[in-house]
Coordinates of C-alpha atoms in Angstrom, one line a residue:
X1 CA -0.2 -0.1 0.1
X2 CA 1.1 3.2 -0.7
X3 CA 2.7 5.5 2.3
X4 CA 0.7 8.3 1.9
X5 CA -2.2 6.2 2.2
X6 CA -1.1 4.5 5.5
X7 CA -0.3 7.8 7.0
X8 CA -3.9 9.5 5.8
X9 CA -5.4 6.3 8.1
X10 CA -3.8 7.0 11.1
X11 CA -5.0 9.3 14.2
X12 CA -3.2 10.8 16.7
X13 CA -4.5 10.3 20.6
X14 CA -4.0 9.9 24.1
X15 CA -3.1 6.7 25.2
X16 CA -5.8 5.6 28.0
X17 CA -5.2 3.1 30.3
X18 CA -8.2 0.9 28.1
X19 CA -5.0 0.4 25.7
X20 CA -2.8 -1.2 28.5
X21 CA -2.1 -4.3 27.0
X22 CA -1.4 -3.0 23.2
X23 CA 0.9 -0.3 25.1
X24 CA 2.6 -3.0 26.8
X25 CA 2.7 -5.4 23.5
X26 CA 3.9 -2.6 21.4
X27 CA 7.2 -2.0 24.1
X28 CA 8.0 -5.6 24.2
X29 CA 7.9 -5.8 20.7
X30 CA 10.4 -3.0 20.3
X31 CA 12.3 -3.8 23.0
X32 CA 12.3 -7.5 22.5
X33 CA 11.2 -8.5 25.8
X34 CA 11.1 -12.3 26.0
X35 CA 9.0 -14.3 28.9
X36 CA 12.2 -14.9 30.2
X37 CA 13.2 -11.7 30.8
X38 CA 9.8 -10.9 32.7
X39 CA 10.5 -13.7 34.8
X40 CA 14.0 -13.1 35.8
X41 CA 12.4 -9.9 36.9
X42 CA 10.4 -11.4 39.1
X43 CA 7.0 -11.1 37.4
X44 CA 5.2 -14.1 36.6
X45 CA 3.9 -13.2 33.6
X46 CA 3.3 -10.3 31.0
X47 CA -0.1 -9.4 32.6
X48 CA 1.3 -8.7 35.8
X49 CA 3.8 -6.7 34.2
X50 CA 0.6 -4.7 32.7
X51 CA -0.7 -4.5 36.2
X52 CA 2.3 -3.2 37.8
X53 CA 2.7 -0.7 34.7
X54 CA -1.1 1.2 35.1
X55 CA -0.7 3.4 37.5
X56 CA 2.3 4.8 35.3
X57 CA -0.2 4.8 32.3
X58 CA -2.5 6.6 34.8
X59 CA -0.1 9.5 36.1
X60 CA 1.9 9.7 32.3
X61 CA 1.0 11.6 29.6
X62 CA 0.8 9.3 26.8
X63 CA 0.3 9.7 23.0
X64 CA 0.0 7.9 20.0
X65 CA -0.8 7.2 16.7
X66 CA -3.7 4.3 16.0
X67 CA -4.9 2.9 12.6
X68 CA -8.8 3.1 11.7
X69 CA -9.4 0.2 13.8
X70 CA -7.8 1.7 16.9
X71 CA -4.8 -0.5 16.4
X72 CA -1.9 1.4 18.7
X73 CA 1.1 1.6 16.1
X74 CA 3.4 4.4 17.4
X75 CA 3.4 5.5 20.9
X76 CA 5.4 8.0 23.5
X77 CA 5.4 8.6 27.2
X78 CA 6.0 11.8 29.6
X79 CA 7.1 10.5 32.3
X80 CA 5.7 13.4 35.2
X81 CA 8.8 13.6 37.9
X82 CA 11.1 16.1 39.4
X83 CA 14.9 17.0 39.5
X84 CA 17.2 19.1 41.3
X85 CA 19.2 21.2 38.9
X86 CA 21.9 22.6 40.8
X87 CA 20.0 23.2 44.2
X88 CA 17.2 24.3 41.9
X89 CA 13.9 21.8 41.7
X90 CA 12.8 21.6 38.3
X91 CA 9.1 19.7 36.9
X92 CA 10.9 17.2 34.5
X93 CA 9.1 15.5 31.6
X94 CA 10.3 11.9 31.7
X95 CA 10.6 10.7 27.8
X96 CA 9.5 7.0 28.1
X97 CA 7.9 4.0 25.7
X98 CA 9.4 5.2 22.7
X99 CA 8.1 2.6 19.7
X100 CA 6.7 2.1 16.3
X101 CA 5.8 -0.8 14.4
X102 CA 8.0 -1.5 12.0
X103 CA 5.7 -1.6 9.1
X104 CA 4.8 1.8 10.0
X105 CA 8.5 3.3 10.4
X106 CA 9.8 6.3 8.0
X107 CA 6.4 7.9 8.2
X108 CA 7.2 11.0 10.4
X109 CA 4.8 9.5 13.4
X110 CA 7.8 9.9 16.0
X111 CA 8.7 13.2 14.8
X112 CA 5.3 14.6 15.7
X113 CA 4.8 12.4 18.7
X114 CA 8.1 14.6 19.8
X115 CA 6.9 17.9 18.7
X116 CA 3.6 17.3 20.1
X117 CA 5.4 16.1 23.5
X118 CA 7.2 19.1 23.8
X119 CA 4.6 21.5 23.7
X120 CA 3.1 19.3 26.4
X121 CA 5.5 19.8 28.6
X122 CA 5.9 23.3 28.0
X123 CA 2.2 23.6 29.2
X124 CA 2.5 22.1 32.3
X125 CA 5.7 24.0 33.3
X126 CA 8.4 21.2 32.3
X127 CA 11.4 23.0 31.3
X128 CA 13.7 20.3 31.8
X129 CA 13.2 16.8 29.6
X130 CA 14.8 13.6 30.4
X131 CA 15.2 10.2 28.5
X132 CA 17.6 6.9 28.3
X133 CA 18.6 6.9 24.6
X134 CA 18.3 4.0 22.5
X135 CA 20.3 6.0 19.4
X136 CA 22.0 9.3 20.8
X137 CA 22.4 10.4 17.3
X138 CA 19.0 10.1 16.8
X139 CA 17.4 12.3 19.8
X140 CA 20.7 14.5 19.1
X141 CA 19.0 15.5 15.8
X142 CA 15.4 16.1 17.9
X143 CA 17.3 18.2 20.6
X144 CA 18.8 16.4 23.2
X145 CA 22.2 16.0 24.5
X146 CA 24.1 13.7 27.0
X147 CA 23.7 14.9 30.6
X148 CA 25.6 12.3 33.0
X149 CA 27.6 9.3 32.5
X150 CA 27.8 5.5 34.3
X151 CA 30.9 4.3 35.3
X152 CA 30.8 0.6 35.8
X153 CA 33.8 -1.0 38.0
X154 CA 35.2 -4.4 39.0
X155 CA 37.4 -5.0 42.2
X156 CA 39.6 -8.0 43.3
X157 CA 38.8 -8.8 46.4
X158 CA 42.6 -8.6 47.6
X159 CA 42.2 -4.9 46.9
X160 CA 39.1 -4.5 48.7
X161 CA 39.4 -1.0 51.4
X162 CA 41.1 -2.5 54.9
X163 CA 38.6 -1.8 57.7
X164 CA 38.8 1.8 59.6
X165 CA 37.1 2.5 62.4
X166 CA 33.9 4.9 62.2
X167 CA 31.5 5.7 64.8
X168 CA 28.2 4.1 63.4
X169 CA 27.4 0.6 62.1
X170 CA 25.4 -1.0 59.3
X171 CA 22.0 -3.0 59.4
X172 CA 20.4 -5.2 56.6
X173 CA 17.3 -3.6 55.8
X174 CA 14.6 -4.1 53.0
X175 CA 14.8 -2.6 50.0
X176 CA 11.9 -0.3 50.8
X177 CA 13.3 -0.1 54.5
X178 CA 11.8 3.9 54.9
X179 CA 15.7 4.6 56.2
X180 CA 16.9 3.7 52.8
X181 CA 14.1 6.0 50.9
X182 CA 14.7 8.7 53.5
X183 CA 18.8 9.1 53.2
X184 CA 18.1 8.9 49.2
X185 CA 15.5 12.2 49.4
X186 CA 18.2 14.4 51.2
X187 CA 21.1 13.2 49.0
X188 CA 18.6 14.0 45.7
X189 CA 18.3 17.1 47.3
X190 CA 22.0 17.8 47.4
X191 CA 23.3 16.8 44.4
X192 CA 22.9 18.1 40.6
X193 CA 20.7 16.2 38.3
X194 CA 19.1 13.6 40.6
X195 CA 15.8 12.7 40.6
X196 CA 12.9 13.7 43.7
X197 CA 11.8 10.1 44.0
X198 CA 7.8 9.8 44.8
X199 CA 6.5 6.3 45.5
X200 CA 5.9 6.0 41.8
X201 CA 9.3 7.0 40.8
X202 CA 10.5 4.0 43.4
X203 CA 8.6 1.7 41.5
X204 CA 9.9 2.2 38.5
X205 CA 13.3 2.2 39.6
X206 CA 12.8 -1.7 40.4
X207 CA 10.6 -2.7 37.4
X208 CA 12.8 -4.5 35.5
X209 CA 15.1 -5.9 38.6
X210 CA 13.9 -8.7 40.8
X211 CA 13.8 -6.8 44.0
X212 CA 13.4 -9.8 46.4
X213 CA 16.9 -10.3 45.7
X214 CA 18.1 -7.3 46.4
X215 CA 19.3 -6.4 49.7
X216 CA 19.9 -2.8 51.5
X217 CA 23.2 -2.6 53.8
X218 CA 22.0 0.7 56.0
X219 CA 24.6 2.7 57.6
X220 CA 23.5 4.7 60.7
X221 CA 25.9 7.1 62.7
X222 CA 26.4 7.7 66.2
X223 CA 23.1 9.1 66.7
X224 CA 21.4 6.3 65.2
X225 CA 20.5 8.6 62.0
X226 CA 20.8 6.7 58.7
X227 CA 23.3 8.9 56.7
X228 CA 24.0 5.8 54.0
X229 CA 23.1 2.8 52.1
X230 CA 24.1 0.3 49.7
X231 CA 21.6 -1.7 47.1
X232 CA 23.5 -4.9 46.4
X233 CA 23.0 -8.8 46.1
X234 CA 25.5 -11.9 45.9
X235 CA 25.7 -13.9 43.4
X236 CA 28.4 -16.7 41.7
X237 CA 31.0 -15.4 44.4
X238 CA 30.6 -11.7 43.1
X239 CA 29.4 -8.4 45.3
X240 CA 26.8 -6.9 42.7
X241 CA 26.3 -3.4 43.8
X242 CA 23.3 -1.5 42.5
X243 CA 23.4 1.9 43.7
X244 CA 25.9 3.5 46.9
X245 CA 24.3 6.8 48.3
X246 CA 26.4 8.3 51.5
X247 CA 25.8 11.7 52.7
X248 CA 29.4 11.9 54.2
X249 CA 32.5 10.3 54.2
X250 CA 32.0 8.4 57.8
X251 CA 29.1 6.6 55.5
X252 CA 31.0 5.9 52.5
X253 CA 33.9 4.3 54.7
X254 CA 31.1 2.3 56.8
X255 CA 29.6 0.9 54.1
X256 CA 33.0 -0.5 52.4
X257 CA 33.9 -2.1 55.6
X258 CA 30.5 -3.8 55.5
X259 CA 31.4 -4.8 51.8
X260 CA 34.7 -5.5 52.7
X261 CA 33.5 -7.9 55.6
X262 CA 32.1 -10.6 52.8
X263 CA 36.3 -10.9 51.7
X264 CA 35.7 -14.6 52.6
X265 CA 32.4 -15.2 50.3
X266 CA 33.6 -13.2 46.7
X267 CA 36.2 -13.2 44.7
X268 CA 34.8 -9.1 42.8
X269 CA 32.9 -6.4 43.6
X270 CA 31.0 -5.0 40.6
X271 CA 28.9 -2.1 40.2
X272 CA 27.8 1.4 39.1
X273 CA 28.5 4.7 39.5
X274 CA 26.2 7.2 38.1
X275 CA 28.5 10.4 38.0
X276 CA 31.8 10.7 35.6
X277 CA 33.8 10.2 39.4
X278 CA 35.9 7.3 39.0
X279 CA 36.3 5.0 42.9
X280 CA 39.9 4.1 41.7
X281 CA 41.4 7.6 43.7
X282 CA 39.6 6.4 46.6
X283 CA 41.1 2.4 47.0
X284 CA 44.9 2.3 48.3
X285 CA 45.1 0.0 45.3
X286 CA 44.2 1.8 42.4
X287 CA 44.7 -0.6 39.6
X288 CA 41.0 -1.8 38.8
X289 CA 39.0 -1.6 35.5
X290 CA 36.8 1.4 35.4
X291 CA 34.2 1.9 32.3
X292 CA 32.3 5.4 31.5
X293 CA 29.8 5.5 29.4
X294 CA 26.6 8.1 28.5
X295 CA 23.9 7.3 30.0
X296 CA 21.2 9.9 30.2
X297 CA 20.3 12.6 27.7
X298 CA 18.4 16.0 28.6
X299 CA 16.6 18.5 27.0
X300 CA 15.7 22.3 28.0
X301 CA 12.1 22.2 26.7
X302 CA 11.8 26.0 27.3
X303 CA 14.9 28.3 27.2
X304 CA 13.1 31.3 28.5
X305 CA 11.5 29.8 31.5
X306 CA 14.2 27.6 32.0
X307 CA 17.2 30.3 32.0
X308 CA 14.4 32.5 34.2
X309 CA 14.9 30.0 37.3
X310 CA 18.0 28.7 36.7
X311 CA 20.5 29.1 40.0
X312 CA 23.6 31.3 38.5
X313 CA 26.7 30.9 40.5
X314 CA 27.3 34.7 39.7
X315 CA 26.4 38.0 38.0
X316 CA 28.2 39.2 34.5
X317 CA 27.8 41.7 32.1
X318 CA 25.0 41.3 30.1
X319 CA 25.0 39.1 27.0
X320 CA 22.6 37.5 24.8
X321 CA 22.2 33.7 23.7
X322 CA 21.2 33.0 19.3
X323 CA 19.7 29.7 19.7
X324 CA 18.4 27.1 16.8
X325 CA 16.1 24.5 18.1
X326 CA 15.3 21.8 15.2
X327 CA 12.0 21.2 16.5
X328 CA 10.2 23.4 18.0
X329 CA 10.2 27.4 17.1
X330 CA 9.6 29.1 20.5
X331 CA 13.4 28.3 21.7
X332 CA 14.8 29.5 18.2
X333 CA 15.6 33.2 18.2
X334 CA 17.4 35.6 20.7
X335 CA 17.6 35.2 24.6
X336 CA 19.1 38.3 26.4
X337 CA 20.5 37.8 29.9
X338 CA 20.8 41.1 32.6
X339 CA 20.5 40.9 35.9
X340 CA 19.8 43.6 38.7
X341 CA 21.1 44.7 41.6
X342 CA 19.8 42.1 43.5
X343 CA 21.4 39.8 41.1
X344 CA 18.0 38.8 40.0
X345 CA 18.2 37.5 35.9
X346 CA 16.0 38.8 33.7
X347 CA 15.2 36.9 30.1
X348 CA 14.8 39.4 27.2
X349 CA 14.4 38.8 23.5
X350 CA 16.9 41.8 23.2
X351 CA 20.3 41.1 21.6
X352 CA 21.9 43.1 24.5
X353 CA 25.7 42.7 25.1
X354 CA 28.4 40.1 23.1
X355 CA 26.5 37.0 21.5
X356 CA 27.1 33.2 22.7
X357 CA 25.6 31.4 19.2
X358 CA 24.5 27.5 19.5
X359 CA 22.2 24.9 19.3
X360 CA 19.6 23.8 22.1
X361 CA 21.8 20.6 22.6
X362 CA 24.7 22.7 23.2
X363 CA 23.1 24.6 25.8
X364 CA 21.4 21.7 27.3
X365 CA 24.3 20.1 28.2
X366 CA 25.9 23.0 29.2
X367 CA 23.6 24.3 31.7
X368 CA 23.3 20.8 33.0
X369 CA 27.1 21.3 33.6
X370 CA 27.6 18.1 31.7
X371 CA 30.9 19.8 29.3
X372 CA 32.0 23.0 30.2
X373 CA 31.8 25.9 28.0
X374 CA 35.8 26.4 27.9
X375 CA 35.1 22.8 26.1
X376 CA 32.5 23.4 24.0
X377 CA 33.8 26.4 22.5
X378 CA 37.3 25.0 22.1
X379 CA 35.4 21.9 20.1
X380 CA 33.4 24.9 18.2
X381 CA 30.0 23.9 19.4
X382 CA 29.7 27.4 21.0
X383 CA 30.5 30.8 18.7
X384 CA 31.3 33.7 21.0
X385 CA 34.4 35.5 22.1
X386 CA 36.8 34.8 25.0
X387 CA 35.6 37.5 27.6
X388 CA 32.0 35.7 27.2
X389 CA 33.2 32.2 27.8
X390 CA 34.6 33.4 30.5
X391 CA 31.5 34.9 31.9
X392 CA 29.6 31.7 30.7
X393 CA 32.2 29.9 33.0
X394 CA 31.5 32.1 36.4
X395 CA 27.8 31.7 36.4
X396 CA 27.6 28.1 35.5
X397 CA 28.0 25.8 38.3
X398 CA 30.8 23.4 38.2
X399 CA 28.9 20.0 39.5
X400 CA 28.6 17.0 37.2
X401 CA 25.0 15.2 37.5
X402 CA 24.1 12.3 39.5
X403 CA 21.1 10.3 37.6
X404 CA 20.8 7.0 38.9
X405 CA 16.7 5.9 38.0
X406 CA 15.6 4.4 34.4
X407 CA 12.3 4.7 33.1

């Protein structure tokens, strides 16, 4: 059939709870989720996954293309979240559930869904969007850019840190223990990039994990206050770390004391660190394998509104951005930045001061502090004079993002 005719018979509309089965079938097809994958994640069958996904479908803004017989053929979900951007809490639209059946590919369906999704996020005040990319080049063309890394590491049992006395102790708890959630919430509100997890976010955090096999080791200080945790499991003489969170160095040392106490049970410790922060430097024996790879991408949804709330580190002489956005019109143009005597910024459409020319992808990664202005200028991602680049270096906080969630 002529592809134009195929397009003509399709309708774009909300994906509702009544479409839940189709929503999950499309995801399973696109991401090749097998029955064994489902069983390994702790579910009995696909219907149990669908039931677990129902709250997400109710909370998320899901849109899709339907054939004339109400068959879902392409979809995208906007997952409502909050994230910490350098101490400022932003509403964030998490893009997930993206997929199109192959026979409907190359019809521009996903392009339309992305445009509509950005309009919906803007209407809801979600000035920033995150996503986990199945293709970094594809999402770069849509305006997203890398914002965070995941580092995997492997440590031999002989390299584990020696026990160091601390005033607190570690207790093993259930993964959903209130102290685990309390520690993470304190951590997320202090660390740039992190998700402020609601109950729904925690459910998604464990969606494809067999939660029953995971254990939480919680560090309590001398006042019996929880200040760190390690989510882990042990299999085939390997201590696997899913996430280690600590509010201070005492908690970090206490958790590694706990891990080192497994010396006689394991051969290796493997895990992930969700920022570009190698742990080798912290070990006496630093000869270990660490692999860093891009993890999540981010996109500024509305430049003016995002900048208006951004917690700048300093004030500088007025200047203006000239931004190019490949998808939406409202981000194309001039955005001038002026600070008043109270250090409050005003965003204007006047080309005040020196220009900084860049695309939305570069603007996003720069303000998420994944790459610094000087580096982006050196690789020709930013066009500006050196004085203005120095100004950008002063006003953008130098703290890399932490993000360990997956949706």
